[in-house]
Amino acid sequence: MDVAVDTPVKTFIQVSEVWVPRDGRLVLAEGDYGTLDAFAEASRHASFAKGEGLPGKAWADQRPVVLKGFDGSYFKRIEAAAEAGLTSAVAIPVFDLDELKAVLVVLCGDDDNRTGAIEIWRESDDLLMLDDGYYGAAKHFEWISQHTHFPRGQGLPGAVWASLTPILMRDLGSGYRFIRADSAGKAGLTTGLGLPVPSPSGETCVLTLLSARGTPIARRFEIWDARPARVGKTGGAELIDGICAREGRLWDEDNPRKAAAWQGHIGRVLGTGLPLAERGGPGLVAGYDSIVALPVHLNGHLSHIVAWYC
């Protein structure tokens, strides 16, 4: 259940932030901005109506939205983003049935070496087609992805579609289960995380995060199962899969395999039903600086939590 990866020089995602509805607008609940203090300050003073800006568009469209460039777009913090070197973003709405719980926004920079992928797949005529994605320097892999589709159960997106559960895939460049293995290997992509993104419309949508060795999305990934069939009547969540940058087990006495509501970061997501994005603070897994945790709500219940650490 553990695969070692190299310690990164820089990560693919530079900023993660959580926007929550309040009085008809989205306001910033928390974020991990690293050293980008000016962009953090601009974000604290921002808010978005439904359909306004990137978070508001994800709210209105009821699905993830990719924005590959900010100039001339509906993005509202263009000047602050430019000063911070941020060039693209993905907004992921978290719905519980018809209720918007939050919008998770991740922002990236662009250079010749930053490689990875954040992809949105949508169902069309019983196939999953690429709706949009951001790939950094992996231009050939982007082209391959634009010309690839997945039946239910095939590849990482298709497997998520069939199971309606988050899935981790390892060794993308050599794994026979990953349909785009050859181009993934050439791009240096090593790890894939896929998860369903439910919508009030009932539309099928799958989010995939593909991490490269040199500029990884994260150094640790976790999938937590919160379904009653897994955890029983006592509730909580159980760590069922993960990939870690360090050798050894993912859980021990200091990092339990099970989480209860309001205990630790995963417990906070269980208690609130909201995503989190936090840098530092008590309770963070030793050796990591930040955590992003994203809940999946299905049929009116929190079913899974995916978490990644840098």
PDB file of C-alpha atoms in Angstrom:
ATOM      1  CA  MET A   1       0.000   0.000   0.000  1.00  0.00           C
ATOM      2  CA  ASP A   2       3.066   2.265   0.107  1.00  0.00           C
ATOM      3  CA  VAL A   3       5.140   3.433  -2.823  1.00  0.00           C
ATOM      4  CA  ALA A   4       8.157   5.686  -2.321  1.00  0.00           C
ATOM      5  CA  VAL A   5       8.519   8.785  -4.470  1.00  0.00           C
ATOM      6  CA  ASP A   6      11.210  11.421  -4.562  1.00  0.00           C
ATOM      7  CA  THR A   7      11.084  14.480  -2.352  1.00  0.00           C
ATOM      8  CA  PRO A   8       9.899  17.282  -4.634  1.00  0.00           C
ATOM      9  CA  VAL A   9      11.693  20.470  -5.524  1.00  0.00           C
ATOM     10  CA  LYS A  10       8.372  22.189  -6.210  1.00  0.00           C
ATOM     11  CA  THR A  11       4.782  21.068  -6.411  1.00  0.00           C
ATOM     12  CA  PHE A  12       2.403  21.202  -9.373  1.00  0.00           C
ATOM     13  CA  ILE A  13      -0.312  22.957  -7.337  1.00  0.00           C
ATOM     14  CA  GLN A  14       0.816  26.202  -5.669  1.00  0.00           C
ATOM     15  CA  VAL A  15      -2.361  27.427  -3.951  1.00  0.00           C
ATOM     16  CA  SER A  16      -5.405  25.623  -2.517  1.00  0.00           C
ATOM     17  CA  GLU A  17      -8.408  27.479  -1.100  1.00  0.00           C
ATOM     18  CA  VAL A  18     -11.899  26.683   0.203  1.00  0.00           C
ATOM     19  CA  TRP A  19     -14.855  28.970  -0.554  1.00  0.00           C
ATOM     20  CA  VAL A  20     -18.139  28.519   1.350  1.00  0.00           C
ATOM     21  CA  PRO A  21     -21.606  30.032   0.775  1.00  0.00           C
ATOM     22  CA  ARG A  22     -22.648  32.783   3.156  1.00  0.00           C
ATOM     23  CA  ASP A  23     -25.605  35.131   2.632  1.00  0.00           C
ATOM     24  CA  GLY A  24     -25.824  34.296  -1.048  1.00  0.00           C
ATOM     25  CA  ARG A  25     -22.112  34.725  -1.805  1.00  0.00           C
ATOM     26  CA  LEU A  26     -18.984  32.593  -1.625  1.00  0.00           C
ATOM     27  CA  VAL A  27     -16.454  33.761   0.951  1.00  0.00           C
ATOM     28  CA  LEU A  28     -13.022  32.418   1.797  1.00  0.00           C
ATOM     29  CA  ALA A  29     -13.064  29.865   4.615  1.00  0.00           C
ATOM     30  CA  GLU A  30      -9.357  28.948   4.542  1.00  0.00           C
ATOM     31  CA  GLY A  31      -6.471  28.403   2.181  1.00  0.00           C
ATOM     32  CA  ASP A  32      -2.894  27.270   1.741  1.00  0.00           C
ATOM     33  CA  TYR A  33      -0.997  30.030  -0.063  1.00  0.00           C
ATOM     34  CA  GLY A  34       2.550  29.043   0.823  1.00  0.00           C
ATOM     35  CA  THR A  35       4.674  32.184   0.588  1.00  0.00           C
ATOM     36  CA  LEU A  36       2.216  34.065  -1.664  1.00  0.00           C
ATOM     37  CA  ASP A  37       1.103  36.494   1.035  1.00  0.00           C
ATOM     38  CA  ALA A  38      -0.121  39.235  -1.318  1.00  0.00           C
ATOM     39  CA  PHE A  39      -2.375  36.830  -3.206  1.00  0.00           C
ATOM     40  CA  ALA A  40      -3.669  35.491   0.113  1.00  0.00           C
ATOM     41  CA  GLU A  41      -4.513  39.019   1.221  1.00  0.00           C
ATOM     42  CA  ALA A  42      -6.343  39.748  -2.038  1.00  0.00           C
ATOM     43  CA  SER A  43      -8.339  36.550  -1.596  1.00  0.00           C
ATOM     44  CA  ARG A  44      -9.392  37.408   1.953  1.00  0.00           C
ATOM     45  CA  HIS A  45     -11.089  40.541   0.640  1.00  0.00           C
ATOM     46  CA  ALA A  46     -12.848  38.777  -2.247  1.00  0.00           C
ATOM     47  CA  SER A  47     -16.314  37.233  -2.454  1.00  0.00           C
ATOM     48  CA  PHE A  48     -18.313  35.789  -5.337  1.00  0.00           C
ATOM     49  CA  ALA A  49     -21.982  35.653  -6.273  1.00  0.00           C
ATOM     50  CA  LYS A  50     -23.347  32.623  -8.082  1.00  0.00           C
ATOM     51  CA  GLY A  51     -21.884  32.695 -11.590  1.00  0.00           C
ATOM     52  CA  GLU A  52     -19.245  35.300 -10.678  1.00  0.00           C
ATOM     53  CA  GLY A  53     -15.538  34.580 -10.910  1.00  0.00           C
ATOM     54  CA  LEU A  54     -14.131  31.065 -10.985  1.00  0.00           C
ATOM     55  CA  PRO A  55     -15.681  29.812  -7.705  1.00  0.00           C
ATOM     56  CA  GLY A  56     -19.049  31.310  -8.662  1.00  0.00           C
ATOM     57  CA  LYS A  57     -18.951  29.709 -12.114  1.00  0.00           C
ATOM     58  CA  ALA A  58     -18.335  26.245 -10.605  1.00  0.00           C
ATOM     59  CA  TRP A  59     -21.309  26.899  -8.310  1.00  0.00           C
ATOM     60  CA  ALA A  60     -23.565  27.938 -11.194  1.00  0.00           C
ATOM     61  CA  ASP A  61     -22.401  25.209 -13.597  1.00  0.00           C
ATOM     62  CA  GLN A  62     -22.628  22.541 -10.856  1.00  0.00           C
ATOM     63  CA  ARG A  63     -19.427  20.870 -12.081  1.00  0.00           C
ATOM     64  CA  PRO A  64     -15.653  21.388 -11.981  1.00  0.00           C
ATOM     65  CA  VAL A  65     -14.312  24.217 -14.127  1.00  0.00           C
ATOM     66  CA  VAL A  66     -10.807  24.594 -15.600  1.00  0.00           C
ATOM     67  CA  LEU A  67      -9.393  28.016 -16.414  1.00  0.00           C
ATOM     68  CA  LYS A  68      -6.082  27.769 -18.312  1.00  0.00           C
ATOM     69  CA  GLY A  69      -5.449  31.510 -18.570  1.00  0.00           C
ATOM     70  CA  PHE A  70      -6.637  34.523 -16.610  1.00  0.00           C
ATOM     71  CA  ASP A  71      -6.076  37.465 -18.966  1.00  0.00           C
ATOM     72  CA  GLY A  72      -9.373  38.588 -20.482  1.00  0.00           C
ATOM     73  CA  SER A  73     -11.297  35.937 -18.544  1.00  0.00           C
ATOM     74  CA  TYR A  74     -13.956  36.079 -15.827  1.00  0.00           C
ATOM     75  CA  PHE A  75     -11.249  35.510 -13.179  1.00  0.00           C
ATOM     76  CA  LYS A  76     -11.502  38.333 -10.631  1.00  0.00           C
ATOM     77  CA  ARG A  77      -8.023  38.395  -9.074  1.00  0.00           C
ATOM     78  CA  ILE A  78      -6.027  38.711 -12.293  1.00  0.00           C
ATOM     79  CA  GLU A  79      -3.522  41.334 -11.136  1.00  0.00           C
ATOM     80  CA  ALA A  80      -2.778  39.595  -7.823  1.00  0.00           C
ATOM     81  CA  ALA A  81      -2.454  36.234  -9.599  1.00  0.00           C
ATOM     82  CA  ALA A  82      -0.046  37.667 -12.165  1.00  0.00           C
ATOM     83  CA  GLU A  83       2.144  39.141  -9.436  1.00  0.00           C
ATOM     84  CA  ALA A  84       2.177  35.735  -7.714  1.00  0.00           C
ATOM     85  CA  GLY A  85       3.078  33.893 -10.918  1.00  0.00           C
ATOM     86  CA  LEU A  86      -0.228  32.003 -11.003  1.00  0.00           C
ATOM     87  CA  THR A  87      -1.544  31.304 -14.497  1.00  0.00           C
ATOM     88  CA  SER A  88      -4.297  28.676 -14.254  1.00  0.00           C
ATOM     89  CA  ALA A  89      -6.856  27.254 -11.845  1.00  0.00           C
ATOM     90  CA  VAL A  90      -9.430  24.510 -11.335  1.00  0.00           C
ATOM     91  CA  ALA A  91     -12.574  24.937  -9.229  1.00  0.00           C
ATOM     92  CA  ILE A  92     -14.284  21.842  -7.782  1.00  0.00           C
ATOM     93  CA  PRO A  93     -17.759  22.289  -6.278  1.00  0.00           C
ATOM     94  CA  VAL A  94     -18.785  20.040  -3.387  1.00  0.00           C
ATOM     95  CA  PHE A  95     -22.519  19.325  -3.402  1.00  0.00           C
ATOM     96  CA  ASP A  96     -24.565  17.297  -0.934  1.00  0.00           C
ATOM     97  CA  LEU A  97     -27.635  16.536  -3.057  1.00  0.00           C
ATOM     98  CA  ASP A  98     -28.847  20.041  -4.057  1.00  0.00           C
ATOM     99  CA  GLU A  99     -26.895  21.905  -1.349  1.00  0.00           C
ATOM    100  CA  LEU A 100     -23.572  23.524  -2.224  1.00  0.00           C
ATOM    101  CA  LYS A 101     -21.239  22.848   0.684  1.00  0.00           C
ATOM    102  CA  ALA A 102     -18.124  24.576  -0.695  1.00  0.00           C
ATOM    103  CA  VAL A 103     -15.900  25.123  -3.708  1.00  0.00           C
ATOM    104  CA  LEU A 104     -12.284  23.948  -3.626  1.00  0.00           C
ATOM    105  CA  VAL A 105     -10.043  26.020  -5.905  1.00  0.00           C
ATOM    106  CA  VAL A 106      -6.491  24.987  -6.782  1.00  0.00           C
ATOM    107  CA  LEU A 107      -4.152  27.335  -8.645  1.00  0.00           C
ATOM    108  CA  CYS A 108      -0.996  26.549 -10.606  1.00  0.00           C
ATOM    109  CA  GLY A 109       1.871  28.374 -12.251  1.00  0.00           C
ATOM    110  CA  ASP A 110       3.273  27.590 -15.667  1.00  0.00           C
ATOM    111  CA  ASP A 111       6.865  26.970 -16.716  1.00  0.00           C
ATOM    112  CA  ASP A 112       8.851  24.589 -18.910  1.00  0.00           C
ATOM    113  CA  ASN A 113       9.389  22.071 -16.118  1.00  0.00           C
ATOM    114  CA  ARG A 114       6.101  22.001 -14.202  1.00  0.00           C
ATOM    115  CA  THR A 115       4.399  18.771 -15.263  1.00  0.00           C
ATOM    116  CA  GLY A 116       1.221  17.099 -14.030  1.00  0.00           C
ATOM    117  CA  ALA A 117      -2.451  16.927 -14.904  1.00  0.00           C
ATOM    118  CA  ILE A 118      -5.790  17.962 -13.460  1.00  0.00           C
ATOM    119  CA  GLU A 119      -8.519  16.544 -15.706  1.00  0.00           C
ATOM    120  CA  ILE A 120     -12.311  16.769 -15.867  1.00  0.00           C
ATOM    121  CA  TRP A 121     -14.109  13.876 -17.588  1.00  0.00           C
ATOM    122  CA  ARG A 122     -17.830  14.006 -18.468  1.00  0.00           C
ATOM    123  CA  GLU A 123     -20.216  11.358 -19.784  1.00  0.00           C
ATOM    124  CA  SER A 124     -21.380  11.634 -23.391  1.00  0.00           C
ATOM    125  CA  ASP A 125     -23.148   8.811 -25.269  1.00  0.00           C
ATOM    126  CA  ASP A 126     -22.104   6.188 -22.694  1.00  0.00           C
ATOM    127  CA  LEU A 127     -18.443   7.241 -22.829  1.00  0.00           C
ATOM    128  CA  LEU A 128     -16.319   9.509 -20.671  1.00  0.00           C
ATOM    129  CA  MET A 129     -14.797  12.303 -22.754  1.00  0.00           C
ATOM    130  CA  LEU A 130     -12.269  14.914 -21.655  1.00  0.00           C
ATOM    131  CA  ASP A 131     -14.208  18.066 -20.796  1.00  0.00           C
ATOM    132  CA  ASP A 132     -11.085  20.076 -19.980  1.00  0.00           C
ATOM    133  CA  GLY A 133      -7.788  19.824 -18.165  1.00  0.00           C
ATOM    134  CA  TYR A 134      -4.574  21.555 -17.192  1.00  0.00           C
ATOM    135  CA  TYR A 135      -1.296  19.745 -17.940  1.00  0.00           C
ATOM    136  CA  GLY A 136       1.526  22.220 -17.451  1.00  0.00           C
ATOM    137  CA  ALA A 137       4.421  21.231 -19.710  1.00  0.00           C
ATOM    138  CA  ALA A 138       2.943  17.803 -20.608  1.00  0.00           C
ATOM    139  CA  LYS A 139       1.705  18.986 -24.005  1.00  0.00           C
ATOM    140  CA  HIS A 140       1.884  15.632 -25.810  1.00  0.00           C
ATOM    141  CA  PHE A 141       0.041  13.901 -22.978  1.00  0.00           C
ATOM    142  CA  GLU A 142      -2.590  16.640 -23.194  1.00  0.00           C
ATOM    143  CA  TRP A 143      -3.050  15.928 -26.912  1.00  0.00           C
ATOM    144  CA  ILE A 144      -3.353  12.186 -26.269  1.00  0.00           C
ATOM    145  CA  SER A 145      -5.934  12.846 -23.546  1.00  0.00           C
ATOM    146  CA  GLN A 146      -8.010  15.053 -25.837  1.00  0.00           C
ATOM    147  CA  HIS A 147      -8.275  12.123 -28.248  1.00  0.00           C
ATOM    148  CA  THR A 148      -9.031   9.429 -25.651  1.00  0.00           C
ATOM    149  CA  HIS A 149     -12.372   8.252 -24.312  1.00  0.00           C
ATOM    150  CA  PHE A 150     -13.291   5.682 -21.683  1.00  0.00           C
ATOM    151  CA  PRO A 151     -16.144   3.181 -21.479  1.00  0.00           C
ATOM    152  CA  ARG A 152     -17.479   2.462 -18.015  1.00  0.00           C
ATOM    153  CA  GLY A 153     -14.906   0.444 -16.056  1.00  0.00           C
ATOM    154  CA  GLN A 154     -11.930   1.140 -18.357  1.00  0.00           C
ATOM    155  CA  GLY A 155      -8.869   3.131 -17.304  1.00  0.00           C
ATOM    156  CA  LEU A 156      -8.757   5.345 -14.239  1.00  0.00           C
ATOM    157  CA  PRO A 157     -11.698   7.616 -15.180  1.00  0.00           C
ATOM    158  CA  GLY A 158     -13.828   4.658 -16.273  1.00  0.00           C
ATOM    159  CA  ALA A 159     -13.058   2.699 -13.102  1.00  0.00           C
ATOM    160  CA  VAL A 160     -14.148   5.661 -10.959  1.00  0.00           C
ATOM    161  CA  TRP A 161     -17.289   6.015 -13.072  1.00  0.00           C
ATOM    162  CA  ALA A 162     -18.192   2.346 -12.619  1.00  0.00           C
ATOM    163  CA  SER A 163     -17.537   2.197  -8.864  1.00  0.00           C
ATOM    164  CA  LEU A 164     -18.468   5.771  -7.855  1.00  0.00           C
ATOM    165  CA  THR A 165     -15.504   5.621  -5.473  1.00  0.00           C
ATOM    166  CA  PRO A 166     -12.083   7.327  -5.405  1.00  0.00           C
ATOM    167  CA  ILE A 167      -9.268   5.199  -6.853  1.00  0.00           C
ATOM    168  CA  LEU A 168      -5.472   5.450  -6.704  1.00  0.00           C
ATOM    169  CA  MET A 169      -3.304   4.101  -9.532  1.00  0.00           C
ATOM    170  CA  ARG A 170       0.439   3.567  -9.273  1.00  0.00           C
ATOM    171  CA  ASP A 171       3.208   3.334 -11.886  1.00  0.00           C
ATOM    172  CA  LEU A 172       1.164   5.036 -14.594  1.00  0.00           C
ATOM    173  CA  GLY A 173       3.925   4.702 -17.172  1.00  0.00           C
ATOM    174  CA  SER A 174       4.045   0.918 -16.901  1.00  0.00           C
ATOM    175  CA  GLY A 175       0.661  -0.053 -15.512  1.00  0.00           C
ATOM    176  CA  TYR A 176      -1.509  -2.028 -17.918  1.00  0.00           C
ATOM    177  CA  ARG A 177      -4.652  -0.622 -16.282  1.00  0.00           C
ATOM    178  CA  PHE A 178      -3.712   2.932 -17.276  1.00  0.00           C
ATOM    179  CA  ILE A 179      -4.754   3.307 -20.913  1.00  0.00           C
ATOM    180  CA  ARG A 180      -2.394   6.209 -21.634  1.00  0.00           C
ATOM    181  CA  ALA A 181       0.626   4.474 -20.067  1.00  0.00           C
ATOM    182  CA  ASP A 182       3.125   5.107 -22.864  1.00  0.00           C
ATOM    183  CA  SER A 183       2.531   8.865 -23.062  1.00  0.00           C
ATOM    184  CA  ALA A 184       2.277   9.077 -19.246  1.00  0.00           C
ATOM    185  CA  GLY A 185       5.693   7.461 -18.914  1.00  0.00           C
ATOM    186  CA  LYS A 186       7.228   9.884 -21.405  1.00  0.00           C
ATOM    187  CA  ALA A 187       5.708  12.813 -19.479  1.00  0.00           C
ATOM    188  CA  GLY A 188       7.069  11.503 -16.172  1.00  0.00           C
ATOM    189  CA  LEU A 189       3.613  10.926 -14.669  1.00  0.00           C
ATOM    190  CA  THR A 190       3.729   8.297 -11.936  1.00  0.00           C
ATOM    191  CA  THR A 191       0.618   8.427  -9.757  1.00  0.00           C
ATOM    192  CA  GLY A 192      -3.079   8.922 -10.497  1.00  0.00           C
ATOM    193  CA  LEU A 193      -5.959   9.796  -8.196  1.00  0.00           C
ATOM    194  CA  GLY A 194      -9.494   9.722  -9.565  1.00  0.00           C
ATOM    195  CA  LEU A 195     -12.719  10.609  -7.782  1.00  0.00           C
ATOM    196  CA  PRO A 196     -16.366  11.147  -8.665  1.00  0.00           C
ATOM    197  CA  VAL A 197     -17.738  14.683  -8.445  1.00  0.00           C
ATOM    198  CA  PRO A 198     -21.510  14.388  -7.910  1.00  0.00           C
ATOM    199  CA  SER A 199     -23.807  17.081  -9.286  1.00  0.00           C
ATOM    200  CA  PRO A 200     -27.417  18.005  -8.446  1.00  0.00           C
ATOM    201  CA  SER A 201     -28.181  17.457 -12.133  1.00  0.00           C
ATOM    202  CA  GLY A 202     -27.163  13.812 -11.874  1.00  0.00           C
ATOM    203  CA  GLU A 203     -24.518  14.333 -14.559  1.00  0.00           C
ATOM    204  CA  THR A 204     -21.547  11.974 -14.472  1.00  0.00           C
ATOM    205  CA  CYS A 205     -18.266  13.796 -13.830  1.00  0.00           C
ATOM    206  CA  VAL A 206     -14.865  12.401 -12.816  1.00  0.00           C
ATOM    207  CA  LEU A 207     -11.870  14.400 -11.577  1.00  0.00           C
ATOM    208  CA  THR A 208      -8.378  12.951 -12.070  1.00  0.00           C
ATOM    209  CA  LEU A 209      -5.146  14.269 -10.541  1.00  0.00           C
ATOM    210  CA  LEU A 210      -2.010  12.889 -12.193  1.00  0.00           C
ATOM    211  CA  SER A 211       1.245  13.478 -10.357  1.00  0.00           C
ATOM    212  CA  ALA A 212       4.756  13.602 -11.820  1.00  0.00           C
ATOM    213  CA  ARG A 213       7.946  12.688  -9.998  1.00  0.00           C
ATOM    214  CA  GLY A 214       9.680  16.032 -10.528  1.00  0.00           C
ATOM    215  CA  THR A 215       6.742  18.354  -9.757  1.00  0.00           C
ATOM    216  CA  PRO A 216       4.272  16.172  -7.838  1.00  0.00           C
ATOM    217  CA  ILE A 217       0.770  17.219  -6.915  1.00  0.00           C
ATOM    218  CA  ALA A 218       1.521  15.809  -3.461  1.00  0.00           C
ATOM    219  CA  ARG A 219       3.982  13.647  -1.549  1.00  0.00           C
ATOM    220  CA  ARG A 220       1.253  11.635   0.163  1.00  0.00           C
ATOM    221  CA  PHE A 221      -2.226  10.591  -0.991  1.00  0.00           C
ATOM    222  CA  GLU A 222      -4.945   9.004   1.130  1.00  0.00           C
ATOM    223  CA  ILE A 223      -8.416   7.568   0.479  1.00  0.00           C
ATOM    224  CA  TRP A 224     -10.783   7.318   3.463  1.00  0.00           C
ATOM    225  CA  ASP A 225     -14.006   5.290   3.331  1.00  0.00           C
ATOM    226  CA  ALA A 226     -16.856   6.691   5.438  1.00  0.00           C
ATOM    227  CA  ARG A 227     -19.671   4.459   4.173  1.00  0.00           C
ATOM    228  CA  PRO A 228     -21.621   2.655   6.947  1.00  0.00           C
ATOM    229  CA  ALA A 229     -20.972  -0.683   5.244  1.00  0.00           C
ATOM    230  CA  ARG A 230     -17.268  -0.095   5.904  1.00  0.00           C
ATOM    231  CA  VAL A 231     -17.194   1.631   9.287  1.00  0.00           C
ATOM    232  CA  GLY A 232     -20.388   0.271  10.862  1.00  0.00           C
ATOM    233  CA  LYS A 233     -22.915   2.061  13.014  1.00  0.00           C
ATOM    234  CA  THR A 234     -20.212   3.854  14.997  1.00  0.00           C
ATOM    235  CA  GLY A 235     -19.442   6.059  11.999  1.00  0.00           C
ATOM    236  CA  GLY A 236     -16.138   7.734  11.299  1.00  0.00           C
ATOM    237  CA  ALA A 237     -13.848   6.820   8.406  1.00  0.00           C
ATOM    238  CA  GLU A 238     -11.203   4.209   7.655  1.00  0.00           C
ATOM    239  CA  LEU A 239      -8.029   4.689   5.622  1.00  0.00           C
ATOM    240  CA  ILE A 240      -8.288   2.133   2.810  1.00  0.00           C
ATOM    241  CA  ASP A 241      -5.510   3.157   0.415  1.00  0.00           C
ATOM    242  CA  GLY A 242      -2.651   5.578   0.103  1.00  0.00           C
ATOM    243  CA  ILE A 243       0.724   6.394  -1.386  1.00  0.00           C
ATOM    244  CA  CYS A 244       3.473   7.949   0.705  1.00  0.00           C
ATOM    245  CA  ALA A 245       6.792   9.604  -0.105  1.00  0.00           C
ATOM    246  CA  ARG A 246       8.450   7.781   2.764  1.00  0.00           C
ATOM    247  CA  GLU A 247       9.108   4.080   3.262  1.00  0.00           C
ATOM    248  CA  GLY A 248       6.999   2.269   5.812  1.00  0.00           C
ATOM    249  CA  ARG A 249       3.376   1.946   6.754  1.00  0.00           C
ATOM    250  CA  LEU A 250       0.812   4.657   6.178  1.00  0.00           C
ATOM    251  CA  TRP A 251      -0.662   4.160   9.638  1.00  0.00           C
ATOM    252  CA  ASP A 252       0.779   3.516  13.082  1.00  0.00           C
ATOM    253  CA  GLU A 253       0.164   4.626  16.660  1.00  0.00           C
ATOM    254  CA  ASP A 254       0.824   8.249  15.735  1.00  0.00           C
ATOM    255  CA  ASN A 255      -1.272   8.065  12.547  1.00  0.00           C
ATOM    256  CA  PRO A 256      -4.324   5.851  13.196  1.00  0.00           C
ATOM    257  CA  ARG A 257      -6.050   4.038  10.368  1.00  0.00           C
ATOM    258  CA  LYS A 258      -9.473   5.111  11.664  1.00  0.00           C
ATOM    259  CA  ALA A 259     -10.779   8.631  12.232  1.00  0.00           C
ATOM    260  CA  ALA A 260     -13.755   9.839  14.254  1.00  0.00           C
ATOM    261  CA  ALA A 261     -15.747  13.006  13.605  1.00  0.00           C
ATOM    262  CA  TRP A 262     -13.987  16.180  14.806  1.00  0.00           C
ATOM    263  CA  GLN A 263     -10.731  14.320  15.599  1.00  0.00           C
ATOM    264  CA  GLY A 264      -7.821  15.554  13.498  1.00  0.00           C
ATOM    265  CA  HIS A 265      -8.010  16.869   9.962  1.00  0.00           C
ATOM    266  CA  ILE A 266      -9.977  13.949   8.524  1.00  0.00           C
ATOM    267  CA  GLY A 267     -12.329  14.106  11.490  1.00  0.00           C
ATOM    268  CA  ARG A 268     -12.930  17.780  10.812  1.00  0.00           C
ATOM    269  CA  VAL A 269     -14.045  16.964   7.267  1.00  0.00           C
ATOM    270  CA  LEU A 270     -16.285  14.229   8.681  1.00  0.00           C
ATOM    271  CA  GLY A 271     -17.820  16.664  11.129  1.00  0.00           C
ATOM    272  CA  THR A 272     -18.370  19.574   8.748  1.00  0.00           C
ATOM    273  CA  GLY A 273     -18.780  17.833   5.405  1.00  0.00           C
ATOM    274  CA  LEU A 274     -16.535  20.571   3.984  1.00  0.00           C
ATOM    275  CA  PRO A 275     -13.158  20.368   2.235  1.00  0.00           C
ATOM    276  CA  LEU A 276     -10.130  21.823   3.985  1.00  0.00           C
ATOM    277  CA  ALA A 277      -6.865  23.370   2.858  1.00  0.00           C
ATOM    278  CA  GLU A 278      -4.420  24.094   5.625  1.00  0.00           C
ATOM    279  CA  ARG A 279      -0.712  24.787   6.028  1.00  0.00           C
ATOM    280  CA  GLY A 280       0.946  23.848   9.302  1.00  0.00           C
ATOM    281  CA  GLY A 281      -1.068  23.660  12.463  1.00  0.00           C
ATOM    282  CA  PRO A 282      -1.412  20.908  15.071  1.00  0.00           C
ATOM    283  CA  GLY A 283      -2.223  17.353  14.083  1.00  0.00           C
ATOM    284  CA  LEU A 284      -0.603  17.439  10.640  1.00  0.00           C
ATOM    285  CA  VAL A 285       1.099  14.175   9.686  1.00  0.00           C
ATOM    286  CA  ALA A 286       4.769  14.444  10.608  1.00  0.00           C
ATOM    287  CA  GLY A 287       7.070  15.418   7.762  1.00  0.00           C
ATOM    288  CA  TYR A 288       4.496  17.371   5.755  1.00  0.00           C
ATOM    289  CA  ASP A 289       3.762  21.081   5.602  1.00  0.00           C
ATOM    290  CA  SER A 290       0.191  21.155   4.307  1.00  0.00           C
ATOM    291  CA  ILE A 291      -2.956  19.120   3.672  1.00  0.00           C
ATOM    292  CA  VAL A 292      -5.902  19.333   1.297  1.00  0.00           C
ATOM    293  CA  ALA A 293      -8.882  17.070   2.022  1.00  0.00           C
ATOM    294  CA  LEU A 294     -11.887  16.777  -0.289  1.00  0.00           C
ATOM    295  CA  PRO A 295     -15.124  14.989   0.693  1.00  0.00           C
ATOM    296  CA  VAL A 296     -17.356  13.046  -1.707  1.00  0.00           C
ATOM    297  CA  HIS A 297     -21.085  13.187  -0.904  1.00  0.00           C
ATOM    298  CA  LEU A 298     -23.270  10.519  -2.534  1.00  0.00           C
ATOM    299  CA  ASN A 299     -27.010  10.018  -2.066  1.00  0.00           C
ATOM    300  CA  GLY A 300     -27.165  12.411   0.856  1.00  0.00           C
ATOM    301  CA  HIS A 301     -24.251  10.897   2.794  1.00  0.00           C
ATOM    302  CA  LEU A 302     -20.522  11.566   3.013  1.00  0.00           C
ATOM    303  CA  SER A 303     -19.081   8.434   1.397  1.00  0.00           C
ATOM    304  CA  HIS A 304     -15.333   9.122   1.014  1.00  0.00           C
ATOM    305  CA  ILE A 305     -12.596  11.643   1.754  1.00  0.00           C
ATOM    306  CA  VAL A 306      -9.503  12.021  -0.389  1.00  0.00           C
ATOM    307  CA  ALA A 307      -6.523  13.829   1.106  1.00  0.00           C
ATOM    308  CA  TRP A 308      -3.169  14.902  -0.224  1.00  0.00           C
ATOM    309  CA  TYR A 309      -0.166  16.259   1.660  1.00  0.00           C
ATOM    310  CA  CYS A 310       2.849  18.361   0.600  1.00  0.00           C
TER     311      CYS A 310
END
